[in-house]
mmCIF file of C-alpha atoms and ligand atoms in Angstrom:
data_model
loop_
_atom_site.group_PDB
_atom_site.id
_atom_site.type_symbol
_atom_site.label_atom_id
_atom_site.label_comp_id
_atom_site.label_asym_id
_atom_site.label_seq_id
_atom_site.Cartn_x
_atom_site.Cartn_y
_atom_site.Cartn_z
ATOM 1 C CA UNK F 1392 3.253 10.649 -72.713
ATOM 2 C CA UNK F 1393 1.618 7.841 -70.858
ATOM 3 C CA UNK F 1394 0.147 7.587 -67.418
ATOM 4 C CA UNK F 1395 3.146 5.734 -66.094
ATOM 5 C CA UNK F 1396 5.561 8.516 -66.916
ATOM 6 C CA UNK F 1397 5.827 9.998 -63.409
ATOM 7 C CA UNK F 1398 5.729 6.668 -61.683
ATOM 8 C CA UNK F 1399 8.567 5.397 -63.806
ATOM 9 C CA UNK F 1400 11.170 7.806 -62.557
ATOM 10 C CA UNK F 1401 11.702 5.674 -59.442
ATOM 11 C CA UNK F 1402 10.058 2.399 -60.346
ATOM 12 C CA UNK F 1403 12.770 1.117 -62.670
ATOM 13 C CA UNK F 1404 15.312 1.145 -59.835
ATOM 14 C CA UNK F 1405 12.955 -0.704 -57.492
ATOM 15 C CA UNK F 1406 11.941 -3.081 -60.206
ATOM 16 C CA UNK F 1407 15.527 -3.832 -61.185
ATOM 17 C CA UNK F 1408 16.421 -4.533 -57.569
ATOM 18 C CA UNK F 1409 13.451 -6.865 -57.206
ATOM 19 C CA UNK F 1410 14.218 -8.766 -60.373
ATOM 20 C CA UNK F 1411 17.887 -8.986 -59.452
ATOM 21 C CA UNK F 1412 16.994 -10.643 -56.175
ATOM 22 C CA UNK F 1413 14.598 -12.926 -58.038
ATOM 23 C CA UNK F 1414 17.335 -13.783 -60.557
ATOM 24 C CA UNK F 1415 19.817 -14.573 -57.818
ATOM 25 C CA UNK F 1416 17.372 -16.954 -56.176
ATOM 26 C CA UNK F 1417 15.963 -18.607 -59.271
ATOM 27 C CA UNK F 1418 17.693 -20.550 -62.025
ATOM 28 C CA UNK F 1419 18.207 -18.390 -65.099
ATOM 29 C CA UNK F 1420 15.243 -18.378 -67.433
ATOM 30 C CA UNK F 1421 16.208 -18.680 -71.070
ATOM 31 C CA UNK F 1422 13.865 -17.247 -73.641
ATOM 32 C CA UNK F 1423 12.785 -19.614 -76.353
ATOM 33 C CA UNK F 1424 10.136 -18.121 -78.526
ATOM 34 C CA UNK F 1425 8.726 -21.499 -79.517
ATOM 35 C CA UNK F 1426 7.708 -22.030 -75.906
ATOM 36 C CA UNK F 1427 5.794 -18.763 -75.969
ATOM 37 C CA UNK F 1428 3.606 -19.996 -78.768
ATOM 38 C CA UNK F 1429 3.067 -23.482 -77.404
ATOM 39 C CA UNK F 1430 0.813 -22.491 -74.547
ATOM 40 C CA UNK F 1431 -0.568 -19.205 -75.868
ATOM 41 C CA UNK F 1432 -3.981 -20.669 -76.629
ATOM 42 C CA UNK F 1433 -4.793 -17.932 -79.122
ATOM 43 C CA UNK F 1434 -6.753 -18.535 -82.262
ATOM 44 C CA UNK F 1435 -4.828 -17.752 -85.446
ATOM 45 C CA UNK F 1436 -7.563 -18.468 -87.964
ATOM 46 C CA UNK F 1437 -9.273 -15.114 -88.212
ATOM 47 C CA UNK F 1438 -7.521 -13.874 -91.346
ATOM 48 C CA UNK F 1439 -9.682 -11.811 -93.671
ATOM 49 C CA UNK F 1440 -12.307 -10.916 -91.089
ATOM 50 C CA UNK F 1441 -13.282 -7.394 -90.110
ATOM 51 C CA UNK F 1442 -12.419 -6.566 -86.566
ATOM 52 C CA UNK F 1443 -11.067 -4.348 -83.886
ATOM 53 C CA UNK F 1444 -8.260 -4.586 -81.354
ATOM 54 C CA UNK F 1445 -8.832 -2.777 -78.072
ATOM 55 C CA UNK F 1446 -5.612 -2.517 -76.095
ATOM 56 C CA UNK F 1447 -4.651 -0.976 -72.780
ATOM 57 C CA UNK F 1448 -1.177 0.083 -71.671
ATOM 58 C CA UNK F 1449 0.759 0.346 -68.397
ATOM 59 C CA UNK F 1450 -0.325 -1.098 -65.043
ATOM 60 C CA UNK F 1451 -3.868 -0.031 -64.137
ATOM 61 C CA UNK F 1452 -4.976 -3.570 -63.371
ATOM 62 C CA UNK F 1453 -7.669 -2.586 -60.860
ATOM 63 C CA UNK F 1454 -9.296 -0.256 -63.388
ATOM 64 C CA UNK F 1455 -9.163 -2.861 -66.123
ATOM 65 C CA UNK F 1456 -10.628 -5.505 -63.845
ATOM 66 C CA UNK F 1457 -13.513 -3.238 -62.864
ATOM 67 C CA UNK F 1458 -14.461 -2.957 -66.549
ATOM 68 C CA UNK F 1459 -14.850 -6.747 -66.800
ATOM 69 C CA UNK F 1460 -18.629 -6.670 -66.888
ATOM 70 C CA UNK F 1461 -18.652 -4.085 -69.641
ATOM 71 C CA UNK F 1462 -16.244 -6.218 -71.663
ATOM 72 C CA UNK F 1463 -18.481 -9.258 -71.140
ATOM 73 C CA UNK F 1464 -21.574 -7.314 -72.163
ATOM 74 C CA UNK F 1465 -20.072 -6.728 -75.625
ATOM 75 C CA UNK F 1466 -18.008 -9.953 -75.818
ATOM 76 C CA UNK F 1467 -14.866 -7.859 -75.967
ATOM 77 C CA UNK F 1468 -11.483 -9.486 -75.755
ATOM 78 C CA UNK F 1469 -8.804 -6.885 -75.055
ATOM 79 C CA UNK F 1470 -5.033 -6.913 -74.956
ATOM 80 C CA UNK F 1471 -3.479 -5.603 -71.754
ATOM 81 C CA UNK F 1472 0.116 -4.462 -72.283
ATOM 82 C CA UNK F 1473 1.638 -4.510 -68.822
ATOM 83 C CA UNK F 1474 4.761 -2.667 -67.699
ATOM 84 C CA UNK F 1475 6.543 -2.841 -64.325
ATOM 85 C CA UNK F 1476 5.051 -6.297 -63.956
ATOM 86 C CA UNK F 1477 7.322 -7.268 -61.068
ATOM 87 C CA UNK F 1478 5.877 -4.419 -58.985
ATOM 88 C CA UNK F 1479 2.313 -5.726 -59.214
ATOM 89 C CA UNK F 1480 0.727 -7.088 -56.061
ATOM 90 C CA UNK F 1481 -0.448 -10.695 -55.859
ATOM 91 C CA UNK F 1482 -3.999 -9.358 -55.953
ATOM 92 C CA UNK F 1483 -3.300 -7.529 -59.220
ATOM 93 C CA UNK F 1484 -1.659 -10.624 -60.682
ATOM 94 C CA UNK F 1485 -4.705 -12.706 -59.718
ATOM 95 C CA UNK F 1486 -6.893 -10.165 -61.494
ATOM 96 C CA UNK F 1487 -4.754 -10.451 -64.626
ATOM 97 C CA UNK F 1488 -5.200 -14.232 -64.465
ATOM 98 C CA UNK F 1489 -8.965 -13.753 -64.272
ATOM 99 C CA UNK F 1490 -8.885 -11.400 -67.240
ATOM 100 C CA UNK F 1491 -6.848 -13.946 -69.169
ATOM 101 C CA UNK F 1492 -9.417 -16.626 -68.333
ATOM 102 C CA UNK F 1493 -12.090 -14.318 -69.767
ATOM 103 C CA UNK F 1494 -10.236 -14.480 -73.091
ATOM 104 C CA UNK F 1495 -8.173 -11.291 -72.875
ATOM 105 C CA UNK F 1496 -4.503 -11.309 -73.774
ATOM 106 C CA UNK F 1497 -1.902 -10.354 -71.187
ATOM 107 C CA UNK F 1498 1.021 -8.871 -73.076
ATOM 108 C CA UNK F 1499 4.267 -7.011 -72.525
ATOM 109 C CA UNK F 1500 4.931 -3.263 -72.325
ATOM 110 C CA UNK F 1501 8.581 -3.421 -71.210
ATOM 111 C CA UNK F 1502 10.276 -4.092 -67.919
ATOM 112 C CA UNK F 1503 10.361 -0.482 -66.778
ATOM 113 C CA UNK F 1504 8.712 1.477 -69.585
ATOM 114 C CA UNK F 1505 11.915 2.582 -71.297
ATOM 115 C CA UNK F 1506 11.822 4.500 -74.569
ATOM 116 C CA UNK F 1507 13.163 1.841 -76.948
ATOM 117 C CA UNK F 1508 14.781 4.153 -79.494
ATOM 118 C CA UNK F 1509 16.380 6.495 -76.970
ATOM 119 C CA UNK F 1510 17.697 3.572 -74.953
ATOM 120 C CA UNK F 1511 19.261 1.541 -77.747
ATOM 121 C CA UNK F 1512 20.800 4.582 -79.441
ATOM 122 C CA UNK F 1513 22.556 5.363 -76.187
ATOM 123 C CA UNK F 1514 23.320 1.856 -74.953
ATOM 124 C CA UNK F 1515 23.119 -0.493 -77.938
ATOM 125 C CA UNK F 1516 20.374 -2.883 -78.977
ATOM 126 C CA UNK F 1517 21.789 -5.841 -77.060
ATOM 127 C CA UNK F 1518 21.723 -3.804 -73.859
ATOM 128 C CA UNK F 1519 18.156 -2.676 -74.529
ATOM 129 C CA UNK F 1520 17.005 -6.254 -74.965
ATOM 130 C CA UNK F 1521 18.906 -7.397 -71.884
ATOM 131 C CA UNK F 1522 17.639 -4.554 -69.704
ATOM 132 C CA UNK F 1523 14.112 -4.093 -70.929
ATOM 133 C CA UNK F 1524 12.832 -7.093 -72.848
ATOM 134 C CA UNK F 1525 14.271 -10.243 -71.311
ATOM 135 C CA UNK F 1526 13.588 -9.271 -67.689
ATOM 136 C CA UNK F 1527 10.057 -8.213 -68.661
ATOM 137 C CA UNK F 1528 9.396 -11.623 -70.213
ATOM 138 C CA UNK F 1529 11.109 -13.414 -67.327
ATOM 139 C CA UNK F 1530 9.099 -11.602 -64.665
ATOM 140 C CA UNK F 1531 5.831 -12.421 -66.441
ATOM 141 C CA UNK F 1532 6.817 -16.023 -67.015
ATOM 142 C CA UNK F 1533 7.696 -16.401 -63.354
ATOM 143 C CA UNK F 1534 3.985 -15.811 -62.664
ATOM 144 C CA UNK F 1535 2.741 -18.106 -65.401
ATOM 145 C CA UNK F 1536 2.110 -15.626 -68.224
ATOM 146 C CA UNK F 1537 3.523 -16.078 -71.719
ATOM 147 C CA UNK F 1538 3.629 -12.665 -73.396
ATOM 148 C CA UNK F 1539 3.613 -12.972 -77.166
ATOM 149 C CA UNK F 1540 2.959 -9.375 -78.170
ATOM 150 C CA UNK F 1541 4.608 -6.126 -77.125
ATOM 151 C CA UNK F 1542 3.574 -2.465 -77.127
ATOM 152 C CA UNK F 1543 6.304 0.162 -77.388
ATOM 153 C CA UNK F 1544 6.283 2.626 -74.479
ATOM 154 C CA UNK F 1545 5.624 6.123 -75.852
ATOM 155 C CA UNK F 1546 5.127 4.432 -79.231
ATOM 156 C CA UNK F 1547 8.887 4.852 -79.711
ATOM 157 C CA UNK F 1548 10.050 2.442 -82.426
ATOM 158 C CA UNK F 1549 11.825 2.164 -85.764
ATOM 159 C CA UNK F 1550 12.776 -0.598 -88.186
ATOM 160 C CA UNK F 1551 15.787 -1.572 -86.077
ATOM 161 C CA UNK F 1552 13.785 -2.030 -82.883
ATOM 162 C CA UNK F 1553 11.134 -3.908 -84.861
ATOM 163 C CA UNK F 1554 13.732 -6.289 -86.273
ATOM 164 C CA UNK F 1555 15.225 -6.925 -82.832
ATOM 165 C CA UNK F 1556 11.909 -7.447 -81.043
ATOM 166 C CA UNK F 1557 10.146 -9.590 -83.634
ATOM 167 C CA UNK F 1558 12.548 -12.322 -82.491
ATOM 168 C CA UNK F 1559 10.742 -12.275 -79.160
ATOM 169 C CA UNK F 1560 7.145 -11.458 -80.017
ATOM 170 C CA UNK F 1561 4.557 -12.420 -82.590
ATOM 171 C CA UNK F 1562 3.258 -8.862 -82.918
ATOM 172 C CA UNK F 1563 4.519 -5.379 -81.991
ATOM 173 C CA UNK F 1564 2.203 -2.457 -81.367
ATOM 174 C CA UNK F 1565 3.158 1.158 -81.922
ATOM 175 C CA UNK F 1566 0.958 4.222 -82.212
ATOM 176 C CA UNK F 1567 -0.164 6.279 -85.181
ATOM 177 C CA UNK F 1568 1.248 9.753 -85.557
ATOM 178 C CA UNK F 1569 -1.251 12.527 -85.112
ATOM 179 C CA UNK F 1570 -3.940 10.136 -83.861
ATOM 180 C CA UNK F 1571 -5.213 9.417 -87.349
ATOM 181 C CA UNK F 1572 -7.277 6.337 -87.974
ATOM 182 C CA UNK F 1573 -5.277 3.329 -89.036
ATOM 183 C CA UNK F 1574 -6.133 -0.156 -90.184
ATOM 184 C CA UNK F 1575 -4.218 -3.392 -89.946
ATOM 185 C CA UNK F 1576 -4.292 -5.280 -93.238
ATOM 186 C CA UNK F 1577 -4.154 -9.026 -92.680
ATOM 187 C CA UNK F 1578 -0.794 -10.621 -93.323
ATOM 188 C CA UNK F 1579 0.986 -7.477 -94.519
ATOM 189 C CA UNK F 1580 2.883 -6.790 -91.326
ATOM 190 C CA UNK F 1581 3.315 -7.773 -87.712
ATOM 191 C CA UNK F 1582 3.516 -4.133 -86.620
ATOM 192 C CA UNK F 1583 0.207 -2.709 -85.428
ATOM 193 C CA UNK F 1584 -0.273 1.054 -85.261
ATOM 194 C CA UNK F 1585 -2.927 2.083 -82.792
ATOM 195 C CA UNK F 1586 -5.103 5.163 -82.431
ATOM 196 C CA UNK F 1587 -5.625 6.561 -78.919
ATOM 197 C CA UNK F 1588 -9.108 6.344 -77.441
ATOM 198 C CA UNK F 1589 -8.448 7.983 -74.048
ATOM 199 C CA UNK F 1590 -10.637 11.071 -73.685
ATOM 200 C CA UNK F 1591 -7.582 13.248 -73.073
ATOM 201 C CA UNK F 1592 -6.278 12.630 -76.613
ATOM 202 C CA UNK F 1593 -9.420 14.293 -77.987
ATOM 203 C CA UNK F 1594 -9.767 12.036 -81.016
ATOM 204 C CA UNK F 1595 -13.391 12.693 -82.076
ATOM 205 C CA UNK F 1596 -15.735 9.735 -81.692
ATOM 206 C CA UNK F 1597 -16.868 10.282 -85.277
ATOM 207 C CA UNK F 1598 -13.325 9.723 -86.446
ATOM 208 C CA UNK F 1599 -13.090 6.488 -84.430
ATOM 209 C CA UNK F 1600 -16.451 5.366 -85.855
ATOM 210 C CA UNK F 1601 -15.276 6.180 -89.356
ATOM 211 C CA UNK F 1602 -12.140 4.046 -88.906
ATOM 212 C CA UNK F 1603 -14.307 1.140 -87.745
ATOM 213 C CA UNK F 1604 -16.730 1.597 -90.649
ATOM 214 C CA UNK F 1605 -13.828 1.373 -93.081
ATOM 215 C CA UNK F 1606 -12.554 -1.760 -91.300
ATOM 216 C CA UNK F 1607 -15.999 -3.270 -91.699
ATOM 217 C CA UNK F 1608 -16.085 -2.535 -95.423
ATOM 218 C CA UNK F 1609 -12.521 -3.563 -96.221
ATOM 219 C CA UNK F 1610 -12.356 -6.600 -93.906
ATOM 220 C CA UNK F 1611 -9.442 -5.133 -92.020
ATOM 221 C CA UNK F 1612 -8.796 -4.433 -88.356
ATOM 222 C CA UNK F 1613 -8.975 -1.129 -86.483
ATOM 223 C CA UNK F 1614 -6.440 -0.954 -83.653
ATOM 224 C CA UNK F 1615 -6.998 1.248 -80.613
ATOM 225 C CA UNK F 1616 -5.229 1.836 -77.325
ATOM 226 C CA UNK F 1617 -5.906 3.519 -74.018
ATOM 227 C CA UNK F 1618 -4.539 3.477 -70.502
ATOM 228 C CA UNK F 1619 -6.870 3.686 -67.509
ATOM 229 C CA UNK F 1620 -10.645 3.228 -67.575
ATOM 230 C CA UNK F 1621 -12.637 5.484 -65.284
ATOM 231 C CA UNK F 1622 -15.885 7.178 -64.452
ATOM 232 C CA UNK F 1623 -15.971 10.969 -64.837
ATOM 233 C CA UNK F 1624 -14.767 13.289 -67.529
ATOM 234 C CA UNK F 1625 -11.215 12.059 -68.127
ATOM 235 C CA UNK F 1626 -10.403 14.986 -70.378
ATOM 236 C CA UNK F 1627 -7.865 16.938 -68.357
ATOM 237 C CA UNK F 1628 -4.377 17.018 -69.892
ATOM 238 C CA UNK F 1629 -2.170 14.264 -68.559
ATOM 239 C CA UNK F 1630 -5.114 12.201 -67.381
ATOM 240 C CA UNK F 1631 -4.621 9.165 -69.548
ATOM 241 C CA UNK F 1632 -7.989 7.503 -69.158
ATOM 242 C CA UNK F 1633 -10.947 6.421 -71.222
ATOM 243 C CA UNK F 1634 -14.260 7.162 -69.575
ATOM 244 C CA UNK F 1635 -16.917 4.462 -69.363
ATOM 245 C CA UNK F 1636 -19.328 6.468 -71.497
ATOM 246 C CA UNK F 1637 -16.858 6.879 -74.325
ATOM 247 C CA UNK F 1638 -15.689 3.259 -74.110
ATOM 248 C CA UNK F 1639 -19.223 1.917 -74.227
ATOM 249 C CA UNK F 1640 -20.028 4.135 -77.223
ATOM 250 C CA UNK F 1641 -17.038 2.657 -79.079
ATOM 251 C CA UNK F 1642 -17.939 -0.919 -78.136
ATOM 252 C CA UNK F 1643 -21.555 -0.382 -79.122
ATOM 253 C CA UNK F 1644 -20.528 0.955 -82.515
ATOM 254 C CA UNK F 1645 -18.153 -1.995 -83.062
ATOM 255 C CA UNK F 1646 -20.993 -4.384 -82.234
ATOM 256 C CA UNK F 1647 -23.411 -2.591 -84.569
ATOM 257 C CA UNK F 1648 -20.840 -2.945 -87.346
ATOM 258 C CA UNK F 1649 -20.441 -6.631 -86.414
ATOM 259 C CA UNK F 1650 -16.709 -6.194 -85.968
ATOM 260 C CA UNK F 1651 -15.024 -9.064 -84.158
ATOM 261 C CA UNK F 1652 -12.784 -8.352 -81.208
ATOM 262 C CA UNK F 1653 -9.301 -9.768 -81.681
ATOM 263 C CA UNK F 1654 -6.316 -9.755 -79.371
ATOM 264 C CA UNK F 1655 -3.013 -8.439 -80.717
ATOM 265 C CA UNK F 1656 -1.342 -11.838 -81.079
ATOM 266 C CA UNK F 1657 -4.249 -13.125 -83.122
ATOM 267 C CA UNK F 1658 -3.215 -10.790 -85.945
ATOM 268 C CA UNK F 1659 -0.078 -12.853 -86.546
ATOM 269 C CA UNK F 1660 -1.198 -14.885 -89.526
ATOM 270 C CA UNK F 1661 2.016 -16.762 -90.253
ATOM 271 C CA UNK F 1662 1.333 -20.439 -90.167
ATOM 272 C CA UNK F 1663 2.115 -22.198 -86.940
ATOM 273 C CA UNK F 1664 5.086 -24.077 -88.376
ATOM 274 C CA UNK F 1665 6.917 -20.913 -89.334
ATOM 275 C CA UNK F 1666 6.030 -19.230 -86.066
ATOM 276 C CA UNK F 1667 7.342 -22.128 -84.063
ATOM 277 C CA UNK F 1668 10.540 -22.403 -86.021
ATOM 278 C CA UNK F 1669 11.999 -19.198 -84.657
ATOM 279 C CA UNK F 1670 14.486 -20.126 -81.997
ATOM 280 C CA UNK F 1671 16.043 -17.219 -80.229
ATOM 281 C CA UNK F 1672 19.303 -17.544 -78.419
ATOM 282 C CA UNK F 1673 19.287 -15.727 -75.104
HETATM 283 ZN ZN1 LIG I 1024 2.948 3.134 -71.514
#
């Protein structure tokens, strides 16, 4: 269901081995959510403004980096939900740092792209968190990133996974069913439901525009997600990519509507004191 599906059949084993060797060499890294917030640097004062979240899933760092100029042209700040982080090259990690410096958010998409619901039903929630969430956060922290939002691989979530993961992240992102338009209403939830923008999902541009127009009128936030960004047609089944032409059309429309670009974590409108008070035992 996502571009990393094939890749993930062998990557989890490699990734686990790599993190295991890292864990054996390094002192154990305890997760304390209050530390995540301390150095996040995000602005949490946007409540009530009309906007859009553009997010990208998986590990196509080179593609995302190449789109930097386009993002700058429209003052876009995206959220990049990264999976298999420990398999990224140093060059890819440097590119993520550059993207972060540009104002984009580098966020978490699981250690090895496991289906959250399938995994915890079979193995228990504690095991899911230990296998998929903590090592993902640890591997990102080891390279200086502080993920504070999470996108569910395959959009697979329910109230139980939400409850477990909101102890680790400010905001969780799922996907809408049937690729309908969906709007985030400020302060109502910390679960974002995103509409796909990749060409291969065939969501009509008019429908995406209409969602953004409603966001503009109602002062809410339209949430979108894609995977790769590429030249070409991008419409063949299984090619999870948004083409430059389509992406620019969406960004242009958002700009015309004067929508602001927010990152996922910026939609957490709890006050800082309550956000910082959540201490999570590892
Ligand atoms: Zn994915």
